[in-house]
CSV table of C-alpha atoms in Angstrom, one decimal:
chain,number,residue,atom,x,y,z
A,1,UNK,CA,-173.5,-138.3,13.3
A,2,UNK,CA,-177.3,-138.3,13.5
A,3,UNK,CA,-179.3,-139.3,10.3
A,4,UNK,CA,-182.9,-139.0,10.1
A,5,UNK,CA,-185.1,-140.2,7.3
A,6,UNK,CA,-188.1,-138.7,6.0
A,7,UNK,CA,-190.6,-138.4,2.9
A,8,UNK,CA,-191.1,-135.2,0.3
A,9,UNK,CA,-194.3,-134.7,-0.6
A,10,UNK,CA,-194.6,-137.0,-3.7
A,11,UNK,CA,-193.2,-139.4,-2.2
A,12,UNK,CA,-189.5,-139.2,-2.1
A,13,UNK,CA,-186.7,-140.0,0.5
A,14,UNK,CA,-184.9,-137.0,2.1
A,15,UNK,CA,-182.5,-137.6,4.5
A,16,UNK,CA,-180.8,-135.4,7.0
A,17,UNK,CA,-177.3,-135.4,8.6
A,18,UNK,CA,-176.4,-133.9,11.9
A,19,UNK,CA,-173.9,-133.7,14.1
A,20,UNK,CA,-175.8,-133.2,16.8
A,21,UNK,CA,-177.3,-136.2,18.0
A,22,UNK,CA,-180.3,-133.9,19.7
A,23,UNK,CA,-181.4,-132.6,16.5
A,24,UNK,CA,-185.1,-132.5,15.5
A,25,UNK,CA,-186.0,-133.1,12.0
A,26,UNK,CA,-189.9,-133.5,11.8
A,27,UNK,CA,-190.9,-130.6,9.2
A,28,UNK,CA,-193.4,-131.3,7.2
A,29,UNK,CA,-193.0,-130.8,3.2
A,30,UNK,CA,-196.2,-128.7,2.3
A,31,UNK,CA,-195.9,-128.6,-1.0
A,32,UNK,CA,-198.5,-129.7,-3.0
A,33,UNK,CA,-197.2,-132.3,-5.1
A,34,UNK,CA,-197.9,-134.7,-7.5
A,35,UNK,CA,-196.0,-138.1,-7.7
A,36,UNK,CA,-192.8,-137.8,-9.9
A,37,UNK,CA,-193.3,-139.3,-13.4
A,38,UNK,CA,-189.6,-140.1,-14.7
A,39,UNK,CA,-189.1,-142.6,-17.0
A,40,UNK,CA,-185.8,-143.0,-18.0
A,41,UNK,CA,-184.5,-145.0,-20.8
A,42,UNK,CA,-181.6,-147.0,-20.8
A,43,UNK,CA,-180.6,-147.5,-24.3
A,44,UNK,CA,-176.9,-150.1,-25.2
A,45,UNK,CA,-174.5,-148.3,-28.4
A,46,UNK,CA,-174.3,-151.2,-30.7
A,47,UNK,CA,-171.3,-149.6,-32.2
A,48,UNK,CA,-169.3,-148.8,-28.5
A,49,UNK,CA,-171.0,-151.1,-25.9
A,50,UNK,CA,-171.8,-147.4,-23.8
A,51,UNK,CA,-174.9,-147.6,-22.1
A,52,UNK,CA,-176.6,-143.9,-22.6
A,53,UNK,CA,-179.4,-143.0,-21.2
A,54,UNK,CA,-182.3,-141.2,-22.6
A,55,UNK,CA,-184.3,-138.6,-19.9
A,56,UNK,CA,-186.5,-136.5,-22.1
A,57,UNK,CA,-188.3,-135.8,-18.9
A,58,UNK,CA,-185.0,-133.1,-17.5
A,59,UNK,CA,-186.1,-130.5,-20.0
A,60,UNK,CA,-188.5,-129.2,-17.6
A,61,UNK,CA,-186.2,-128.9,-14.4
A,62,UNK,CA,-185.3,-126.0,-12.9
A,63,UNK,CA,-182.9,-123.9,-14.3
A,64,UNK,CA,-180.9,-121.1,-12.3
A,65,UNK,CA,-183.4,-119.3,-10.9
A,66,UNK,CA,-182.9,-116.2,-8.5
A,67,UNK,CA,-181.9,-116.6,-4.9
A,68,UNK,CA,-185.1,-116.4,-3.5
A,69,UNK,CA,-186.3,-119.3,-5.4
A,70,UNK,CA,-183.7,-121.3,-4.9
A,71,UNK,CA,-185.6,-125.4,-4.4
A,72,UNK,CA,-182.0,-126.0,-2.1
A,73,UNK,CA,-182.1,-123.4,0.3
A,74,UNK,CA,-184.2,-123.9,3.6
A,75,UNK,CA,-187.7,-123.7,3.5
A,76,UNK,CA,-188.6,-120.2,5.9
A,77,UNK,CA,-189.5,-116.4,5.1
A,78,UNK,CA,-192.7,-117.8,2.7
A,79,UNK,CA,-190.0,-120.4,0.7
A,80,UNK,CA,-191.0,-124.0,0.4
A,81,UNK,CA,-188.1,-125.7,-1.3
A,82,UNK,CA,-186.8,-129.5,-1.5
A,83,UNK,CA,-185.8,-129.3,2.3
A,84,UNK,CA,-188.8,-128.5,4.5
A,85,UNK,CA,-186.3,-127.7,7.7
A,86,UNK,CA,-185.9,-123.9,8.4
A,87,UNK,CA,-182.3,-124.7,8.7
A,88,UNK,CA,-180.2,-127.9,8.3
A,89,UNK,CA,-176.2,-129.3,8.3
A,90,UNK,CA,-176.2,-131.6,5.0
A,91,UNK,CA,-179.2,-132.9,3.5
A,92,UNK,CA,-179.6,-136.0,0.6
A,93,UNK,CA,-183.0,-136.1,-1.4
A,94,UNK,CA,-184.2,-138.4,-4.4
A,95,UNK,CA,-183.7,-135.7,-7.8
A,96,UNK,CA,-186.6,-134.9,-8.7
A,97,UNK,CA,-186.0,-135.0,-12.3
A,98,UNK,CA,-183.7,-138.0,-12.2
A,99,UNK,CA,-181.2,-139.4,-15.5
A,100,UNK,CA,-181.4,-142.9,-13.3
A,101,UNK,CA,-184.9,-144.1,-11.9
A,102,UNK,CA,-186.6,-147.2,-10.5
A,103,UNK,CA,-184.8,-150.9,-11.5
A,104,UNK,CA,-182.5,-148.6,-13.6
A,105,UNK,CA,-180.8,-146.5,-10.7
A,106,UNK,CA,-180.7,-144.0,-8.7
A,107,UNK,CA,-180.2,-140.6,-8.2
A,108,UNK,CA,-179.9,-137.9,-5.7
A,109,UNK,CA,-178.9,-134.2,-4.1
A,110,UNK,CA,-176.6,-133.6,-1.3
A,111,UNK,CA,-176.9,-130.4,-0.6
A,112,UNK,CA,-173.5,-129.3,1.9
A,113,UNK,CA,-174.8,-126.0,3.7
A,114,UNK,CA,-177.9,-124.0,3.9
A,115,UNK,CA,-175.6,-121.1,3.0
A,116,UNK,CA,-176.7,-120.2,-0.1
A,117,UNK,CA,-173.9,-118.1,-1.5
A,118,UNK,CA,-171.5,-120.2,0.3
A,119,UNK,CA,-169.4,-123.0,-1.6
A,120,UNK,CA,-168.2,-126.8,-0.1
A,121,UNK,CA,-164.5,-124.8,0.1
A,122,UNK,CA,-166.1,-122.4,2.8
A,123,UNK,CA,-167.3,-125.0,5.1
A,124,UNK,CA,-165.0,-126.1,8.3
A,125,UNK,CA,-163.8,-129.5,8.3
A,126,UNK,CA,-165.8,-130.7,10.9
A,127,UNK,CA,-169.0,-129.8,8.5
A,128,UNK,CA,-167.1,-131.0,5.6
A,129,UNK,CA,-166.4,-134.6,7.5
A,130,UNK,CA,-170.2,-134.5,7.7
A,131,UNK,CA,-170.8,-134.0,4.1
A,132,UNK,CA,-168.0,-137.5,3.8
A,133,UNK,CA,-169.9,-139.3,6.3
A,134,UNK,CA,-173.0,-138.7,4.2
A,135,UNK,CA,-171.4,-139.9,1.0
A,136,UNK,CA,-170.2,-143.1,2.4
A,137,UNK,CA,-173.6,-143.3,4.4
A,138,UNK,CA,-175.3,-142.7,0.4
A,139,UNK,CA,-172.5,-145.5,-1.0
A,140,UNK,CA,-173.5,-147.9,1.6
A,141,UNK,CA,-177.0,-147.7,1.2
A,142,UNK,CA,-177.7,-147.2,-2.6
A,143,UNK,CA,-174.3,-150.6,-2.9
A,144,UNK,CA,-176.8,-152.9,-1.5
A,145,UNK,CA,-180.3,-152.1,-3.4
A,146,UNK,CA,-181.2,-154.8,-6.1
A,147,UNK,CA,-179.2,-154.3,-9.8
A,148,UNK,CA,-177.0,-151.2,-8.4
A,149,UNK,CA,-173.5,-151.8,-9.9
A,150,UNK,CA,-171.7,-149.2,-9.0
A,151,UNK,CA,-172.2,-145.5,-6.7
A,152,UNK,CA,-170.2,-142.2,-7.6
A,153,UNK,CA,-170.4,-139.1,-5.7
A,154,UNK,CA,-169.4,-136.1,-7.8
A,155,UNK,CA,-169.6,-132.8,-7.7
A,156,UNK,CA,-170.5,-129.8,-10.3
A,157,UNK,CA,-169.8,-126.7,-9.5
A,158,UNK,CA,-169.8,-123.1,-11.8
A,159,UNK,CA,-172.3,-122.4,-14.9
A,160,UNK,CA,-169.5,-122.6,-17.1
A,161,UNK,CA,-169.5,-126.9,-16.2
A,162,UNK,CA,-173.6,-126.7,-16.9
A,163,UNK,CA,-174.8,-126.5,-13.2
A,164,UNK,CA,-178.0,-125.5,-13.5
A,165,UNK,CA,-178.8,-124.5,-9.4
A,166,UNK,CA,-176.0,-122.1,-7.8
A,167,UNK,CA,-176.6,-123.7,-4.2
A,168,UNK,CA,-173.8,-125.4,-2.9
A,169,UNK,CA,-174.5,-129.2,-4.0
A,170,UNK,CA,-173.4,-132.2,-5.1
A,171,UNK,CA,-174.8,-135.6,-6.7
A,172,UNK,CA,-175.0,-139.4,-6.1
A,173,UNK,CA,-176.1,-142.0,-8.9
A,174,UNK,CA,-176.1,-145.2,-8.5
A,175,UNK,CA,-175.5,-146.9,-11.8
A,176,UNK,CA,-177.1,-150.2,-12.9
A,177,UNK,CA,-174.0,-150.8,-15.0
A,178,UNK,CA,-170.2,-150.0,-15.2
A,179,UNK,CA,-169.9,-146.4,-16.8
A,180,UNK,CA,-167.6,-146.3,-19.9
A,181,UNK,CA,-164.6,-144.5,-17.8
A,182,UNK,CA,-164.8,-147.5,-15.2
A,183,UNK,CA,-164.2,-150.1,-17.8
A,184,UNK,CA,-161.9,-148.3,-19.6
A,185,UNK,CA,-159.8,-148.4,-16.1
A,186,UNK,CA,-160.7,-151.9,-15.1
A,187,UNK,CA,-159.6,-153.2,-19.2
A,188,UNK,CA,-156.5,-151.3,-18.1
A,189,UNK,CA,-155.6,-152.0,-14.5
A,190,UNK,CA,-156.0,-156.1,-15.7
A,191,UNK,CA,-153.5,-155.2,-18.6
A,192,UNK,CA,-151.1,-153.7,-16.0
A,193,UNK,CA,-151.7,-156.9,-13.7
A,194,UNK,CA,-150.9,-159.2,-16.4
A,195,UNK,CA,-147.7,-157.3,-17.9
A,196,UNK,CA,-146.2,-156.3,-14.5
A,197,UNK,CA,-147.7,-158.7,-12.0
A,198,UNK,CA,-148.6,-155.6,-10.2
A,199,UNK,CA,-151.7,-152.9,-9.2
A,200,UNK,CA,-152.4,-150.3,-11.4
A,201,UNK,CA,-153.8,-147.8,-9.4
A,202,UNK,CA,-150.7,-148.6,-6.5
A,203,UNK,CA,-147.8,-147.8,-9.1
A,204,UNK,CA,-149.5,-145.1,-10.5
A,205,UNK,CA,-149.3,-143.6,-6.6
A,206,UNK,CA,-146.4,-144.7,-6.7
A,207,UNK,CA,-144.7,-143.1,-9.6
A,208,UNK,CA,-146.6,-140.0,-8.5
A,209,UNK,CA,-144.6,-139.8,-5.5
A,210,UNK,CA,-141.2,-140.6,-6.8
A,211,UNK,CA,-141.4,-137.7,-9.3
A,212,UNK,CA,-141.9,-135.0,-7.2
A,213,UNK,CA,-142.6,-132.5,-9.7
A,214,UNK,CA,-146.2,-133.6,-10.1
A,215,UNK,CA,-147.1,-134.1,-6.7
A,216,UNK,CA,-149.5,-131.2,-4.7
A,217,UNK,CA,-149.9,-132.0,-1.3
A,218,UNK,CA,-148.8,-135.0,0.3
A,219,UNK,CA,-150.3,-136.1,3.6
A,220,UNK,CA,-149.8,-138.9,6.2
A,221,UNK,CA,-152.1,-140.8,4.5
A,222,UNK,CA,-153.1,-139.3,1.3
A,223,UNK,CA,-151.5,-137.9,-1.6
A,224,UNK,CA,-152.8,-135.2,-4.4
A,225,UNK,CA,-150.7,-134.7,-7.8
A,226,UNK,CA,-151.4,-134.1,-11.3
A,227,UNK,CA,-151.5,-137.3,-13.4
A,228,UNK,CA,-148.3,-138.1,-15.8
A,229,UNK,CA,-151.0,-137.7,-18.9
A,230,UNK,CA,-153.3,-135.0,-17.7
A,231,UNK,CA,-156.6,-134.6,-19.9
A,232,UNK,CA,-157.6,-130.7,-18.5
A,233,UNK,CA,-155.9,-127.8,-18.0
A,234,UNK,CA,-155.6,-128.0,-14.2
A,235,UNK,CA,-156.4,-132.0,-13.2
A,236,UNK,CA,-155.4,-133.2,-9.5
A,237,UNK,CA,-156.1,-136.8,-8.0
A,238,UNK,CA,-156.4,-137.4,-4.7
A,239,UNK,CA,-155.3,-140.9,-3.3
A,240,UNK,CA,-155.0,-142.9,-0.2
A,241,UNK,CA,-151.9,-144.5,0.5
A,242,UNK,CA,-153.4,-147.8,1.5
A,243,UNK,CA,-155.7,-148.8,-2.1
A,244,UNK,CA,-159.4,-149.1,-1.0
A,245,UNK,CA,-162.1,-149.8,-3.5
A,246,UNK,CA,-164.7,-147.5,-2.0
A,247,UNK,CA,-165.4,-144.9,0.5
A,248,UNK,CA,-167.0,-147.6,3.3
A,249,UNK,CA,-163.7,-149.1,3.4
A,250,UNK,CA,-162.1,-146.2,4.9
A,251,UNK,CA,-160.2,-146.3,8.3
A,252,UNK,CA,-161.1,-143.9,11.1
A,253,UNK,CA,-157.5,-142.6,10.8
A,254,UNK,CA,-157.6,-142.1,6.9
A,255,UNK,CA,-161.4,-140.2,7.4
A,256,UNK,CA,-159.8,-137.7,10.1
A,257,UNK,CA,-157.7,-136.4,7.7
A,258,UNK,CA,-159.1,-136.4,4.1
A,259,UNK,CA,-161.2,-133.3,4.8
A,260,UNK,CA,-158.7,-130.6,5.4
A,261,UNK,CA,-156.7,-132.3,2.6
A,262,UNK,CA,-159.6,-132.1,0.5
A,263,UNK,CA,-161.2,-128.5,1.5
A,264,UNK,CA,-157.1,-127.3,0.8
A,265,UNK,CA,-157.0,-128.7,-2.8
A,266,UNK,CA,-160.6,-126.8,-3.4
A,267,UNK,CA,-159.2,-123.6,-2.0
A,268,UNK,CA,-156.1,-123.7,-4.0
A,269,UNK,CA,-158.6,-124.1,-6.8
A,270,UNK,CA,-160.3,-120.7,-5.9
A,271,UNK,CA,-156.8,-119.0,-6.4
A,272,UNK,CA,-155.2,-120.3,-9.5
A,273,UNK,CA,-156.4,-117.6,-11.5
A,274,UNK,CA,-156.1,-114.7,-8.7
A,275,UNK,CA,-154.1,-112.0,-10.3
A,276,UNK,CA,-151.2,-110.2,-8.7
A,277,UNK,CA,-152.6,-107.4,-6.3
A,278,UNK,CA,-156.2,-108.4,-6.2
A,279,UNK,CA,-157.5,-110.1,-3.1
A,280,UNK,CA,-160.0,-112.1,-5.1
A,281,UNK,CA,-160.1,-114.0,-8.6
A,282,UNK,CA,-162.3,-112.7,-11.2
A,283,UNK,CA,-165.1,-115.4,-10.6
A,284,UNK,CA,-164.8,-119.0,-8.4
A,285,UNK,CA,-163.3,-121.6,-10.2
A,286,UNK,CA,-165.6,-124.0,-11.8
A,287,UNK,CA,-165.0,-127.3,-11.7
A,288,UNK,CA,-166.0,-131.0,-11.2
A,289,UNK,CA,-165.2,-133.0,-8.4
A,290,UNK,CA,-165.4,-136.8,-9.1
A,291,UNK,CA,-165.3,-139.9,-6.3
A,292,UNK,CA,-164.3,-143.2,-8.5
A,293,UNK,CA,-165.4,-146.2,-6.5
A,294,UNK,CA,-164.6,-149.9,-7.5
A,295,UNK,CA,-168.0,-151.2,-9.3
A,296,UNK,CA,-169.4,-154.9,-7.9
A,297,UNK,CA,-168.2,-156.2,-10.8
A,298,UNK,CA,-164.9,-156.3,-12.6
A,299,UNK,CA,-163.6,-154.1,-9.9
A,300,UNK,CA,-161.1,-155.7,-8.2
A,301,UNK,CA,-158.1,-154.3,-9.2
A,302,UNK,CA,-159.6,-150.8,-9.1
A,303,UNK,CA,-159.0,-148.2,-6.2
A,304,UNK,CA,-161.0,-145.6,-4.4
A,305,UNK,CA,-159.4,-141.6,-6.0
A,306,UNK,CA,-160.5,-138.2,-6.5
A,307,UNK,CA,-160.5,-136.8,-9.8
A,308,UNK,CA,-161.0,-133.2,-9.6
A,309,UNK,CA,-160.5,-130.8,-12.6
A,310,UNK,CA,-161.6,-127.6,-14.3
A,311,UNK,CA,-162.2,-126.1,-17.4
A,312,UNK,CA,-160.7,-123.2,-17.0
A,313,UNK,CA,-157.0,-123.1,-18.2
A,314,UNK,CA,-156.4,-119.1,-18.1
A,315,UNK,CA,-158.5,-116.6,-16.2
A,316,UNK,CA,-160.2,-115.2,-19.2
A,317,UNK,CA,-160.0,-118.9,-20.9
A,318,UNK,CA,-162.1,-121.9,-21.1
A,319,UNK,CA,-161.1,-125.4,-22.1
A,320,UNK,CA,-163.9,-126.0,-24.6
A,321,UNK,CA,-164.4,-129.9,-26.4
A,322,UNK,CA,-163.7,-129.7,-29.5
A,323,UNK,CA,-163.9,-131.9,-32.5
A,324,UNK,CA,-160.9,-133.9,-31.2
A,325,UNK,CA,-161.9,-134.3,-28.0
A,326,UNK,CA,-165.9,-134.4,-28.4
A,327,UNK,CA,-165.8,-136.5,-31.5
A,328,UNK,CA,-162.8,-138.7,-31.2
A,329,UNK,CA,-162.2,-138.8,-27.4
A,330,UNK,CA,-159.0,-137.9,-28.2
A,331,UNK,CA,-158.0,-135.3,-25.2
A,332,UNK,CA,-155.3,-132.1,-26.3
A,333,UNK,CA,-153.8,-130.4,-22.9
A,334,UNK,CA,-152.7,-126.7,-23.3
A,335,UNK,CA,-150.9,-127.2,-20.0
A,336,UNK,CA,-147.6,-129.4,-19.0
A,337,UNK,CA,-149.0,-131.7,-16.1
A,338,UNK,CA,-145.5,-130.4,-14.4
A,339,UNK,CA,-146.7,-126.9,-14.7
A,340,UNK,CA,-150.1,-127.1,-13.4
A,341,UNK,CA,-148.5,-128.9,-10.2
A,342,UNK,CA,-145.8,-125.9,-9.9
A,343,UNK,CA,-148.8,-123.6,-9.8
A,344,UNK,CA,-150.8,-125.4,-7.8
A,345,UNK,CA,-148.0,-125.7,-5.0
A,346,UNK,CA,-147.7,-121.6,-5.5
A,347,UNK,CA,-150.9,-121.1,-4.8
A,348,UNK,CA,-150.8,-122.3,-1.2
């Protein structure tokens, strides 16, 4: 893997990721831009102890514009976008209207493929081992500045989960504190460790395993099932056999064969809600695609999974947060964890 670095026009990193070691990445950004002027607020609950943050500044960003316009795409044909190369592999650049800025964070865009109408479950899995070498690259990097306590890679895809840019991409922030779900995990996996003498995250695999029912695929060295208490209609997690608290950690064996595992579960995605005779589903299944990674602090007991989920339970159906859910946190499933795993393993 080749990775070049290089500056927007106002100012901001852009990075590119090859595979080929030859390739030339000296496009200029001629844009003409001002310097970004986000100022992000972090703000503590008293009543919780959640750190929210307050970004007035998003309400200008870009939202779903036509093809043609698309910032992500390759700049060529009379487009300047984000990415001054006329053509690229995977490229990471500083948001432009970020939630996380300066001492407090960081955030940025990893855009998979230049393919505009193309999605992460399209690429090969050479290109998608590109786009994993980029986020552990990204989790690397972003681990070591000043005040970063933890980096998550995630992915949004579909309107219906609020993407606001159709072209296949994906997100990195790098959090100057331990998000409320990492907590809640870390309060939980030191419960575990007290009551049990064991790891959380290990028996939870574990179980998974034994009680087959739930499981998805199962690999060499990874394993995807639906969790015993599911929160969304269809919810899968993806973990290695050996506990590792973040991507960097990886071995060379574990790398080789995360990506088909991972482009299969996205494809089986794409065809839950394909209806008998039809070669295609109504629309691609949205979803979110979440990396967990053990934060610097507290995070010992915690372990490197995949969360991915959508909010979609039925084809004409959307798993919408209700009062329950958005008001007490309090999470109602419409569908048996046991079920969603049946249909998942259908769907092969």
């Amino acid at each position: 893997m080749k990775r070049t670095t290089t500056k927007l026009a106002d100012g901001r990193e852009l990075i590119y990721y090859d595979l080929d070691e030859g390739a030339e990445r000296d496009a200029a950004d001629r844009r003409p831009l001002e310097p970004v002027d986000s100022r992000p607020e972090l703000r503590l609950d008293p009543a919780t102890g959640d750190w929210v943050t307050i970004a007035a500044h998003r309400q200008g960003r870009v939202h779903l514009p036509p093809t043609d316009a698309c910032p992500l795409c390759p700049s060529r044909d009379g487009h300047l976008g984000e990415i001054p190369a006329s053509d690229y592999e995977v490229a990471v650049f500083e948001n432009r209207f970020p939630s996380l800025a300066g001492r407090d964070g960081r955030c940025e865009v990893v855009c998979f493929t230049p393919e505009h109408g193309a999605s992460f479950a399209d690429l090969s899995e050479e290109r998608a081992r590109l786009v994993l070498d980029a986020w552990t690259d990204r989790t690397r990097q972003l681990s070591a500045l000043p005040g970063v306590e933890q980096v998550y890679c995630f992915e949004n895809r579909g309107a219906e989960i609020g993407v606001t840019l159709a072209h296949p991409h994906g997100q990195v922030y790098a959090f100057p504190f331990v998000p409320p779900r990492t907590a809640k995990m870390a309060a939980a996996a030191a419960t575990h460790r007290a009551v049990t003498g064991g790891n959380l995250f290990e028996d939870l695999l574990a179980q998974a395993r034994a009680a087959t029912a739930r499981v998805v695929l199962a690999g060499e060295h990874w394993t995807a099932f639906v969790p015993y208490a599911a929160r969304w209609p269809y919810e899968v997690h993806l973990y290695p056999h050996r506990r590792v608290p973040d991507l960097t950690r990886l071995t060379e064996t574990e790398r080789a064969e995360l990506p088909g595992m991972y482009l299969e579960l996205l494809r089986r995605f794409d065809r839950l809600f394909r209806r008998e005779g039809e070669a295609a589903p109504p629309a691609p299944t949205p979803y979110i695609a979440a990396w967990h990674q053990a934060p610097k602090t507290g995070g010992r007991e915690l372990a490197l999974h995949l969360e991915l989920f959508t909010v979609r339970r039925s084809a004409e159906k959307l798993k919408y947060l209700a009062g329950v859910e958005s008001g007490m946190e309090s999470f109602v499933n419409d569908i048996a964890p046991e079920a969603a795993a049946r249909r998942l393993r259908e769907v092969a």
